[in-house]
Coordinates of C-alpha atoms and ligand atoms in Angstrom, one line a residue:
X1 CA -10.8 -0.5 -20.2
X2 CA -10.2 -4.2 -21.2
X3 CA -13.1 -5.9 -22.5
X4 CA -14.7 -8.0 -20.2
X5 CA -14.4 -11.9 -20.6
X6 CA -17.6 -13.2 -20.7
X7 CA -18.9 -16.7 -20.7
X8 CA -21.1 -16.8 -24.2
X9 CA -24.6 -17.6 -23.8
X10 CA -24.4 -20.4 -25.9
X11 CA -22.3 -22.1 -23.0
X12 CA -24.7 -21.2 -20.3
X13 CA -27.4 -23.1 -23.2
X14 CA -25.6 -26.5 -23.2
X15 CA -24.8 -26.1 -19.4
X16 CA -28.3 -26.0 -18.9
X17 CA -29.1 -28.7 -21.4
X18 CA -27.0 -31.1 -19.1
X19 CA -28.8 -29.7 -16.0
X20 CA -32.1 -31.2 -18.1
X21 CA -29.7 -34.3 -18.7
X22 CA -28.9 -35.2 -15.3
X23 CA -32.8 -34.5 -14.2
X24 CA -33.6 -37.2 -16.5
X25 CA -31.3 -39.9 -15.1
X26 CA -33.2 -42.3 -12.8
X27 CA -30.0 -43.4 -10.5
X28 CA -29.3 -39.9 -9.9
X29 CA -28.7 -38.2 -6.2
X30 CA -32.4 -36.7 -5.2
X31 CA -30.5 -34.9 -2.5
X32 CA -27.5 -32.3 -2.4
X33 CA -25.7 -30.5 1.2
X34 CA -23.4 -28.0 0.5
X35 CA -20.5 -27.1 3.2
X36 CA -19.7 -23.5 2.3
X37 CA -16.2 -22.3 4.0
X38 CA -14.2 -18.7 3.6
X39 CA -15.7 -15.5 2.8
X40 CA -19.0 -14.2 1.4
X41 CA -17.7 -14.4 -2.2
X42 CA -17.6 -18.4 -1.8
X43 CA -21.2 -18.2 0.1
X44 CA -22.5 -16.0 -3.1
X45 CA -21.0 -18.7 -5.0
X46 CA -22.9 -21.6 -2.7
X47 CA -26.2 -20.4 -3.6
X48 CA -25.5 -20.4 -7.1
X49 CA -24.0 -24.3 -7.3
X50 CA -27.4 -25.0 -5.0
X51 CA -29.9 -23.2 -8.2
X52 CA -28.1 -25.8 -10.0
X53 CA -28.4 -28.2 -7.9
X54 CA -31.9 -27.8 -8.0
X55 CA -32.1 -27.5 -11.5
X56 CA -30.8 -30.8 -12.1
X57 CA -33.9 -32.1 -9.6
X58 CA -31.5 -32.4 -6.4
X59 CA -33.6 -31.3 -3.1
X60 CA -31.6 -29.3 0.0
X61 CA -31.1 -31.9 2.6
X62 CA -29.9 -29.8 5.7
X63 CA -28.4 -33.1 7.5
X64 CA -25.3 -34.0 5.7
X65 CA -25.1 -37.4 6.1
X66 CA -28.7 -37.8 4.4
X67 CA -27.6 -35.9 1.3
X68 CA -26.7 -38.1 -1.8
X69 CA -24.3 -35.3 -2.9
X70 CA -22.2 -33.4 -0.5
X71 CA -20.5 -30.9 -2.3
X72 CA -17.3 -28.5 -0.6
X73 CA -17.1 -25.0 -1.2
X74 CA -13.5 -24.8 0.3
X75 CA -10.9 -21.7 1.4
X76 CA -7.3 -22.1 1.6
X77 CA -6.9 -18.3 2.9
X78 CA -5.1 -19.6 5.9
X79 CA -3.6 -22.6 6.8
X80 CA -6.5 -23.6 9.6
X81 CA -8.8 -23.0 6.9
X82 CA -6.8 -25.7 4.2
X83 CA -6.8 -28.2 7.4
X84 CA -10.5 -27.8 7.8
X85 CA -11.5 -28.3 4.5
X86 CA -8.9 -31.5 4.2
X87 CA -10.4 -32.9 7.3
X88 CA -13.6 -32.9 6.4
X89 CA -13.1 -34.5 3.0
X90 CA -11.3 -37.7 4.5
X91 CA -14.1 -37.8 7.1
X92 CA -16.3 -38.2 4.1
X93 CA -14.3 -41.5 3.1
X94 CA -15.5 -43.2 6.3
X95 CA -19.3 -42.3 5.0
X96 CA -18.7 -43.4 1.5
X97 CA -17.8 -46.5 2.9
X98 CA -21.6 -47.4 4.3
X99 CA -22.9 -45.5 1.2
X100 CA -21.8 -46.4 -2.2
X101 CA -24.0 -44.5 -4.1
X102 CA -22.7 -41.3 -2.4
X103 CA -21.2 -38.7 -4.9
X104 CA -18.9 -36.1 -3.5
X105 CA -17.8 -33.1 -4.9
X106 CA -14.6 -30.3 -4.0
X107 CA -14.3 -27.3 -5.5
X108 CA -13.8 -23.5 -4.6
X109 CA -9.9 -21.6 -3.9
X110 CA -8.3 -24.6 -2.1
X111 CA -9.1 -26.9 -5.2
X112 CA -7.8 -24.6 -7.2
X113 CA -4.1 -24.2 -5.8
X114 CA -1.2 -24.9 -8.0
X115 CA -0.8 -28.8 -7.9
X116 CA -3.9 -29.4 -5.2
X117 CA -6.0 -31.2 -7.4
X118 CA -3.8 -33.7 -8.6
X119 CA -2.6 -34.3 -5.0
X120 CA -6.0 -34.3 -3.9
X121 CA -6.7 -37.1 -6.5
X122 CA -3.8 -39.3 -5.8
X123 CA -4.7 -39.0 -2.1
X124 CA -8.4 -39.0 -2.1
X125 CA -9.7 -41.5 -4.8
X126 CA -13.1 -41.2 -3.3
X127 CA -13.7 -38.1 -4.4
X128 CA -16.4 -38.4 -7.8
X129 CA -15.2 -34.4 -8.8
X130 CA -13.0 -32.2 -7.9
X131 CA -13.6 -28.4 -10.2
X132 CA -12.0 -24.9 -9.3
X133 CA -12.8 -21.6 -9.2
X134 CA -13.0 -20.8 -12.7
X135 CA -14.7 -23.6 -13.7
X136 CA -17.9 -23.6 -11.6
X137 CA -20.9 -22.8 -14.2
X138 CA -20.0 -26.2 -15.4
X139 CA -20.5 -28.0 -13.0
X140 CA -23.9 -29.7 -14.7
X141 CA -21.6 -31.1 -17.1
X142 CA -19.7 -32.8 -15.1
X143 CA -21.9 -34.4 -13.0
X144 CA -23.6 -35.6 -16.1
X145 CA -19.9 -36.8 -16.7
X146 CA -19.6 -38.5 -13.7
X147 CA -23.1 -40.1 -13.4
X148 CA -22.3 -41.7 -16.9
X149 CA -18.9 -43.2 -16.4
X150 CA -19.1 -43.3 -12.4
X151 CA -15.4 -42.2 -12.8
X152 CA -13.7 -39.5 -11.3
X153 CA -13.9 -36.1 -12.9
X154 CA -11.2 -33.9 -12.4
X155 CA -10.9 -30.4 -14.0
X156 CA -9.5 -27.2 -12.7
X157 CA -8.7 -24.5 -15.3
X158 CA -5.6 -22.2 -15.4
X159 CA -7.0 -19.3 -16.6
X160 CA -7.5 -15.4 -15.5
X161 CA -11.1 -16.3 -15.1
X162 CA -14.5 -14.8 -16.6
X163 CA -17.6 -13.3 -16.0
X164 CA -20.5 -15.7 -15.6
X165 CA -24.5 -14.5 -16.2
X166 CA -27.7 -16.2 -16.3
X167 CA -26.8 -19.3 -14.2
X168 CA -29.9 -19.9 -11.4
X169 CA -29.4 -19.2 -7.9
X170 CA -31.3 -20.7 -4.5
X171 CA -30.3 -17.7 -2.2
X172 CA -30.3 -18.1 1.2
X173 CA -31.9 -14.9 2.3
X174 CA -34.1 -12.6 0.3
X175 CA -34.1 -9.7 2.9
X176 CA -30.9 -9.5 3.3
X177 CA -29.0 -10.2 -0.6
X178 CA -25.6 -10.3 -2.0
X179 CA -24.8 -9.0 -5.1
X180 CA -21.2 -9.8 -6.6
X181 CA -20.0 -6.9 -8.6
X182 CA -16.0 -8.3 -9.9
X183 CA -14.1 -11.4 -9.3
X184 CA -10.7 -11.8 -9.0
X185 CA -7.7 -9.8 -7.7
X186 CA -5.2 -8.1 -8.8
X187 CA -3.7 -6.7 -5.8
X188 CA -0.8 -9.7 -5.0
X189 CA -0.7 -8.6 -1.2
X190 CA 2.5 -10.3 -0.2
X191 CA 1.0 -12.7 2.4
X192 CA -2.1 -13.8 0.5
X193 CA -3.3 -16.6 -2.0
X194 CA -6.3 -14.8 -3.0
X195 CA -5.2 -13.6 -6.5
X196 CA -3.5 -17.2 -7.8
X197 CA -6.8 -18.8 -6.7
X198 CA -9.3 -16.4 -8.0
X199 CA -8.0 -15.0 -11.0
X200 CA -7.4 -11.4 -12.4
X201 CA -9.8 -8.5 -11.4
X202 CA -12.7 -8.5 -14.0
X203 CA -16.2 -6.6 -13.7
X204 CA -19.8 -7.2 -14.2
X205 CA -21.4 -4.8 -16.8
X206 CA -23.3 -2.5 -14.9
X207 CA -26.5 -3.3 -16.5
X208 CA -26.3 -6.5 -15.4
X209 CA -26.0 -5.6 -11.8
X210 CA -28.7 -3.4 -12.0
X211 CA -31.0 -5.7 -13.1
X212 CA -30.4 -8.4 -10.4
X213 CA -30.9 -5.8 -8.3
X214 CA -33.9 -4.7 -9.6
X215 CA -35.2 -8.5 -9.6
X216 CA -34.0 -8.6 -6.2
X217 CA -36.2 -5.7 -5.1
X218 CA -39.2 -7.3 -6.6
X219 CA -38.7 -10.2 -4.6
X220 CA -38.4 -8.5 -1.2
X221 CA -35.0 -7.4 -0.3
X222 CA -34.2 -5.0 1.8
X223 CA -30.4 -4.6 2.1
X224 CA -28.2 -5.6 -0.8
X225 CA -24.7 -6.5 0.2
X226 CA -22.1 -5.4 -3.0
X227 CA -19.2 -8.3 -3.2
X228 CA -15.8 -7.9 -4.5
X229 CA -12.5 -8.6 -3.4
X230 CA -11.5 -5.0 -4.1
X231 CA -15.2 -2.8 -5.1
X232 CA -12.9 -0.2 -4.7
X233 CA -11.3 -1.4 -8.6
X234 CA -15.0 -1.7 -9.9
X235 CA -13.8 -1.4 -14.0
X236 CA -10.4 -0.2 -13.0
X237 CA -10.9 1.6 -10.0
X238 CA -11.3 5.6 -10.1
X239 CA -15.3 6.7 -9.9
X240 CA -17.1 4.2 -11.4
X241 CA -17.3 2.2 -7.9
X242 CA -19.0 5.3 -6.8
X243 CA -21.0 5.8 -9.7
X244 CA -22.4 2.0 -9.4
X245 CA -23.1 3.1 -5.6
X246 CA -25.2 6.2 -7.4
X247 CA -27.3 4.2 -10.0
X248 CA -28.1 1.6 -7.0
X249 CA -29.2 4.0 -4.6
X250 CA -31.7 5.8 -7.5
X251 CA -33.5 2.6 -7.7
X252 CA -34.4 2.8 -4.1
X253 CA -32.7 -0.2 -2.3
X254 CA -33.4 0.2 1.3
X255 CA -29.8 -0.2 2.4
X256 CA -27.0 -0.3 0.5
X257 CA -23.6 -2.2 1.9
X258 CA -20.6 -3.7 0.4
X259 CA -17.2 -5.3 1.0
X260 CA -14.5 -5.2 0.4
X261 CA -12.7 -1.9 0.2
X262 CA -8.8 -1.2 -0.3
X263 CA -7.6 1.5 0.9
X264 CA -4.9 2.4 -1.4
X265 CA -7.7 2.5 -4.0
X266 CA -10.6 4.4 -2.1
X267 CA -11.7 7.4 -4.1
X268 CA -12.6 10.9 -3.5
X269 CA -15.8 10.2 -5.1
X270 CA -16.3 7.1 -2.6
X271 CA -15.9 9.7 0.2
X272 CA -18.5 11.9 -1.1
X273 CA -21.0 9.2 -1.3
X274 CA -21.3 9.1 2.3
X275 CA -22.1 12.4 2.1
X276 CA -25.2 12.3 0.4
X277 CA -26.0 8.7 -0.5
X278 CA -29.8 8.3 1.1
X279 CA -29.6 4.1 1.2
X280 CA -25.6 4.0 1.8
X281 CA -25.4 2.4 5.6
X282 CA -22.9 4.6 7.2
X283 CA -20.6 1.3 8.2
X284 CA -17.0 0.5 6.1
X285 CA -15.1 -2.8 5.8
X286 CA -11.8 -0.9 5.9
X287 CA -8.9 -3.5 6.2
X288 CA -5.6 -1.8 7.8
X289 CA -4.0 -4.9 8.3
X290 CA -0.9 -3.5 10.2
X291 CA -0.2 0.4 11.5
X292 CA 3.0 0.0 10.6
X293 CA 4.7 1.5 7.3
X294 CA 7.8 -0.8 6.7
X295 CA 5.5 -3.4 7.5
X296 CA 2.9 -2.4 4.9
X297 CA 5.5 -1.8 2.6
X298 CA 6.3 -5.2 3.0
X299 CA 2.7 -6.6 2.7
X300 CA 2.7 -5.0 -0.5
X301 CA -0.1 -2.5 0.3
X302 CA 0.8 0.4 -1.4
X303 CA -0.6 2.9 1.4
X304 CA 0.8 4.2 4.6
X305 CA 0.1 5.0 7.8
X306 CA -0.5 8.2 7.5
X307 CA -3.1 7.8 4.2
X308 CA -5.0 5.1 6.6
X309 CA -6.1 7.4 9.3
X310 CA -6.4 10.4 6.7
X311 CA -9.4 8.4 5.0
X312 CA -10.4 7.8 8.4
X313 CA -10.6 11.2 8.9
X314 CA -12.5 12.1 5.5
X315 CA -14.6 9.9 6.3
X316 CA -16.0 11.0 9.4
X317 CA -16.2 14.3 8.4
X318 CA -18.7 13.6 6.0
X319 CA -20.8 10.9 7.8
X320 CA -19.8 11.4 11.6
X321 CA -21.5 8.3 12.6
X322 CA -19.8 5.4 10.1
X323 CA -18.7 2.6 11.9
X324 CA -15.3 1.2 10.3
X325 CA -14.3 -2.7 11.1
X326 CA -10.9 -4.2 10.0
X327 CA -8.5 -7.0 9.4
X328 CA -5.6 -7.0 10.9
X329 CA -2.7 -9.5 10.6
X330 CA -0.1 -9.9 13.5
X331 CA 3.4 -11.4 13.3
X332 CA 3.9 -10.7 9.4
X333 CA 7.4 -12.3 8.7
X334 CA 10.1 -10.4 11.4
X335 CA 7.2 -8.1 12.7
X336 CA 9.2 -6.7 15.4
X337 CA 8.1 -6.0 19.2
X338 CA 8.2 -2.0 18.1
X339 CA 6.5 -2.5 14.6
X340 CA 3.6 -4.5 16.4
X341 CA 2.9 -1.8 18.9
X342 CA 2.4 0.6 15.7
X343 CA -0.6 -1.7 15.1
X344 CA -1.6 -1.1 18.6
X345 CA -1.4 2.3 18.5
X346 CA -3.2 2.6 15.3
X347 CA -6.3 0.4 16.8
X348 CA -6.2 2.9 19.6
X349 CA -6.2 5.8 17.3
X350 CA -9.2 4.4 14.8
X351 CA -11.5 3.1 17.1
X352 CA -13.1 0.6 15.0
X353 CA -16.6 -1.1 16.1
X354 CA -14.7 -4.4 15.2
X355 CA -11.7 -6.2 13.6
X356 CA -11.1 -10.0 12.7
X357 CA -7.6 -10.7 13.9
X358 CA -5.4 -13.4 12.5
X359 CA -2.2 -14.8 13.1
X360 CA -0.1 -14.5 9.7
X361 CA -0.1 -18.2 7.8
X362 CA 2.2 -18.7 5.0
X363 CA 0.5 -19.9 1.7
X364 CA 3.2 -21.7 -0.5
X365 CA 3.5 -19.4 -4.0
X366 CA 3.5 -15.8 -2.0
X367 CA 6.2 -13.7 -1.9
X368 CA 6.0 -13.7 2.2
X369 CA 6.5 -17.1 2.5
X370 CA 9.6 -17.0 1.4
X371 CA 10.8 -14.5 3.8
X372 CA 12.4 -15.4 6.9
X373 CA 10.7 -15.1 9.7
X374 CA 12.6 -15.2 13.3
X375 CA 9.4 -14.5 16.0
X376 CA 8.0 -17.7 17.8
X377 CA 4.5 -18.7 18.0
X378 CA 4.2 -18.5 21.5
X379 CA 5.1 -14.7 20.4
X380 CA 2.6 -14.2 17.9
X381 CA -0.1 -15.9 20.2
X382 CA 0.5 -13.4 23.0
X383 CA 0.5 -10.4 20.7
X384 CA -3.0 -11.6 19.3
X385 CA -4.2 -12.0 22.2
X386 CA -2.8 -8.3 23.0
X387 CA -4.2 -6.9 19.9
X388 CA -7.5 -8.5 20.7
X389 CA -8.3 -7.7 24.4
X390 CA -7.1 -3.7 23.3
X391 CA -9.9 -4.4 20.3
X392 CA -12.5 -6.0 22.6
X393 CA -12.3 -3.0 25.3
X394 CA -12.7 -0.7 22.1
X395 CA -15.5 -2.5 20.8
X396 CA -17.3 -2.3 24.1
X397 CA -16.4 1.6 24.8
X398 CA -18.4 2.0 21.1
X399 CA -21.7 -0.1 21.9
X400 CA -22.1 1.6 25.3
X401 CA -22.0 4.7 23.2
X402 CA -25.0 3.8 21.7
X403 CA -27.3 2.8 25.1
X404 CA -30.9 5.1 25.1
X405 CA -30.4 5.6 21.2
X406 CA -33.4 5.1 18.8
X407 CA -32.4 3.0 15.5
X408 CA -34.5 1.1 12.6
X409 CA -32.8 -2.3 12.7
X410 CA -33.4 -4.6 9.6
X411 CA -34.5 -8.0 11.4
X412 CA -32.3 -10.4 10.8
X413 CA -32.7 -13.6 12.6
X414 CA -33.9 -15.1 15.7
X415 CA -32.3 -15.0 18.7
X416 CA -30.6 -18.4 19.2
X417 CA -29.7 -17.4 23.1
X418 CA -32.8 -15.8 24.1
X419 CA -36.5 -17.3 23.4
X420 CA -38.7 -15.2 22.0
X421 CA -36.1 -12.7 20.8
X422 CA -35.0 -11.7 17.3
X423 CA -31.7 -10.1 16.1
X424 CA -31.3 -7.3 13.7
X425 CA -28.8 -4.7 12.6
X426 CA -28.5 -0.6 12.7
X427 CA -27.5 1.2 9.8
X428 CA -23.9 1.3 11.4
X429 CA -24.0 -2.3 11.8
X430 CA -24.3 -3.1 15.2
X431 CA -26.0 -6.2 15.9
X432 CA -28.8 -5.7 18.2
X433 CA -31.7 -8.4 20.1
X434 CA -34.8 -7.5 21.6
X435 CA -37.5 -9.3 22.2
X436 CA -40.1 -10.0 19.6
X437 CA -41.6 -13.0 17.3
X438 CA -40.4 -14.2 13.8
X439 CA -42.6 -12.8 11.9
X440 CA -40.7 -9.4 12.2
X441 CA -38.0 -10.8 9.9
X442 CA -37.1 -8.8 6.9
X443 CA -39.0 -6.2 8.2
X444 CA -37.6 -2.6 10.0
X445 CA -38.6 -1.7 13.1
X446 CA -37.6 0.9 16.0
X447 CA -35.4 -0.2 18.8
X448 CA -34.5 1.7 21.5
X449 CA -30.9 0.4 22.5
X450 CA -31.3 -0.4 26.4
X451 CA -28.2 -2.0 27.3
X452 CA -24.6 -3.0 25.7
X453 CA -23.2 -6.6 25.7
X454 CA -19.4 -7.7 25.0
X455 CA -20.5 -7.7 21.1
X456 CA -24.0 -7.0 20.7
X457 CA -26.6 -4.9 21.7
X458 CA -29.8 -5.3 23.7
X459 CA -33.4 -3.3 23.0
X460 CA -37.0 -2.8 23.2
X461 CA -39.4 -2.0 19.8
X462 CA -40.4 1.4 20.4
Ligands
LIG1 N1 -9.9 -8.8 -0.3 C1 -10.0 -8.6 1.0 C2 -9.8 -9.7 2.0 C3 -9.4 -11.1 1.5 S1 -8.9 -12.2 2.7 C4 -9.1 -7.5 1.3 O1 -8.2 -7.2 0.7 O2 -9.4 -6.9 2.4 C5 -9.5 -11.7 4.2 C6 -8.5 -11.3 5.2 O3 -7.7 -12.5 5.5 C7 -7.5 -10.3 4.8 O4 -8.0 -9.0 4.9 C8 -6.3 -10.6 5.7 O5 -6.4 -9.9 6.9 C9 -6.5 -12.1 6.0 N2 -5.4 -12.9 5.4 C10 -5.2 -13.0 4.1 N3 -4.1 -13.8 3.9 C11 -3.6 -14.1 5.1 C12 -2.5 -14.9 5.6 N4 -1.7 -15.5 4.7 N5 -2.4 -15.0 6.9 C13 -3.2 -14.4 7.8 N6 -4.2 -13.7 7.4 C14 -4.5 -13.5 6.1
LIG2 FE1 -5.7 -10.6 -0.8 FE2 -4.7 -8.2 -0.9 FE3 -6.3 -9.1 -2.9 FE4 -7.3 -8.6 -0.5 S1 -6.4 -7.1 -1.8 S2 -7.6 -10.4 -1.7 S3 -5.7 -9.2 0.9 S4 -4.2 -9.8 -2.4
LIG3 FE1 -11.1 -18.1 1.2 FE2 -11.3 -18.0 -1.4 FE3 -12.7 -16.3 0.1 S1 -9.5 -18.4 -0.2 S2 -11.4 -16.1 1.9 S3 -13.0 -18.5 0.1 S4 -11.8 -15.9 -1.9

């Protein structure tokens, strides 16, 4: 395996030394909000820039306009998601405008687009820093940069990317905690941006992940969430994904998830897991992402039809009760009428408890946005809206299944809809509310499942 490229700790030293810098600085911001967009990756990411944050003396302000530093986490996955994150920032020019002092910050995948920044800094000039992806653990520096010279800063890196340890963290739940295992991708799905703006796949050390785990335990979590954008190539793919899941699950973590999984790259030895994995929640992030096998060919996915609903099929025959959720994209460049109902009849052949369902955006620099593409919109929209009211009836069938049932559900939350309920999850990962107080949060209780909504479940504590 190729060594891993990791940031030396004599780096992480002077990044720290400018976190001290910045502390000492009497006109700096007292007061950070972050807006964290995209997946859970960029969310893990959040609570890392907000230990820093911290570090340099900066308290959370939960109202963005009272911050003194707003700082964007952005995603530029789909187009909707680039429009958001562009919105927002010249919405922030209108702010700066009553607030000199106000230092804002852009970073994450959209920043780090070929060409984005220095578009970004022609456009924008209000912007104090704009850093990428691979660039984040120096973040102290700059700012120190910044609060000296009260000039732009504006650095994104065109590297593969490395491995980062020992930055601080403020995370934003300790019963509930997620863990990244690798960065990057290697996969160059036809349709997606992913891999240009994260990088090349590269692992954490084991060791390392079993200690934050073990740290995490200490502090009270219950569930630890594994993040990659592939687990399934965990230090080149084969077993050792499996034999991470194995080393976690010896140290007792109460429940054990993870996301995400390709399925070209699922192993045997994943499979088996299931089978006899005490703290391994029986639910899988499985993304299909079409059902049929010219279009996957296309999509560069490197599996079939037929391999899909085979590890389906594994699957439940060593955990019967695993609950599989999806991606799927509709109207892929020339998706025919035919090809499309493949993707039906695949949903309808699955069953999954859920699937996110999005319209196919093309991202300048991937290979499908080049492709011609001859369906409509108005096309596309009434196939989603197909694909989702098919889902939605599925979904539905799946949580009546489970009325008069007795499951532990990790509280979650509380109810925002009902007063004086809370929110949790089974082991298969249906949400579920019932009444009780906050106090249960973090904590496992018994619910009897006593009726099914459109997407959640309702219960009593046993
Ligand atoms: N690494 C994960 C997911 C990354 S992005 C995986 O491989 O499953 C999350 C989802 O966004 C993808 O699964 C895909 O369904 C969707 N997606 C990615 N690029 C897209 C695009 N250009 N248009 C529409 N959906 C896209
Ligand atoms: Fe994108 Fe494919 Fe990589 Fe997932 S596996 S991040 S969809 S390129
Ligand atoms: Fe978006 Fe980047 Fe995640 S593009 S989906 S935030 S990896």
């Amino acid at each position: 395996m190729k060594e891993r490229p990791l940031v030396s700790q004599e780096e992480i030293l002077k990044q720290r030394e400018y976190m001290r810098l910045v502390r000492e600085i009497d006109r700096r911001p007292q007061s950070y909000h972050i807006v964290s967009m995209g997946c859970q990756m960029n969310a893990r990411d959040s609570e890392t820039i907000a230990g820093m944050l911290e570090e340099m003396g900066m308290e959370r302000q939960p109202v963005r306009e009272q911050a003194d530093l707003i700082l964007y986490n952005t995603c530029c996955v789909r187009e909707n998601a680039e429009n958001k994150a562009l919105g927002n920032v010249i919405w922030l020019k209108e702010l700066k405008r009553d607030k000199s002092e106000l230092m804002i910050c852009v970073g994450g995948c959209m920043t780090q687009e070929k060409g984005m920044a220095a578009t970004m800094k022609k456009r924008y000039p209000f912007i104090d820093l704009i850093y990428g992806t691979h660039n984040l653990y120096r973040l102290p520096e700059y700012i120190y940069r910044f609060l000296q010279g009260r000039e732009p800063v504006v650095e994104v890196l065109d590297t593969d990317g490395e491995v980062v340890e020992g930055l601080p963290e403020k995370r934003e739940s300790v019963h509930t905690s997620f863990v990244n295992i690798m960065y990057g991708c290697n996969n160059f799905c036809s349709y997606c941006i992913v891999p240009y703006v994260r990088g090349r796949e590269r692992s954490r050390d084991p060791e390392d992940i079993e200690r934050e785990v073990a740290q995490l335990l200490e502090k009270g979590a219950q569930e630890i969430v594994l993040l990659g954008q592939n687990v399934n190539s965990y230090r080149g793919g084969g077993a050792e994904f499996a034999n991470l899941l194995r080393r976690l699950d010896r140290l007792g973590v109460p429940r054990i998830r993870f996301m995400t999984s390709h399925p070209k790259d699922l192993s045997d030895e994943l499979i088996a897991a299931y089978g006899d994995l005490e703290h391994l929640m029986p639910s899988l992030h499985l993304p299909v992402q079409a059902g049929n096998d010219e279009i996957l060919r296309q999509m560069n996915r490197r599996y079939n039809r037929a391999r899909y609903l085979d590890l389906v099929r594994r699957l439940r025959a060593v955990r019967p009760e695993i609950g599989l959720t999806s991606d799927i994209i509709v109207g892929f460049p020339g998706e025919t009428e035919a090809q499309f109902e493949d993707t039906m009849s695949l949903v309808r052949e699955v069953r999954f408890d859920a699937a996110y369902t999005f319209i196919y955006s093309p991202r300048k620099g991937t290979k499908a946005a080049e492709m011609p593409d001859p369906v409509t919109a108005e096309e596309k929209s009434a196939r989603i809206q197909r694909l989702i009211d098919l889902q939605q009836a599925i979904a539905y069938e799946a949580l009546c299944a489970q009325v008069g049932r007795k499951e532990i559900v990790l509280v979650d939350s509380v109810s925002t809809r009902d007063a004086g309920s809370v929110g949790g999850k089974t082991p298969r990962g249906h949400m579920v509310n019932f009444p009780g107080s906050a106090e249960l949060i973090g904590k496992f209780v018994e619910v009897e499942i006593t009726s099914a909504g459109k997407n959640t479940l309702r219960g009593k504590l046993v």
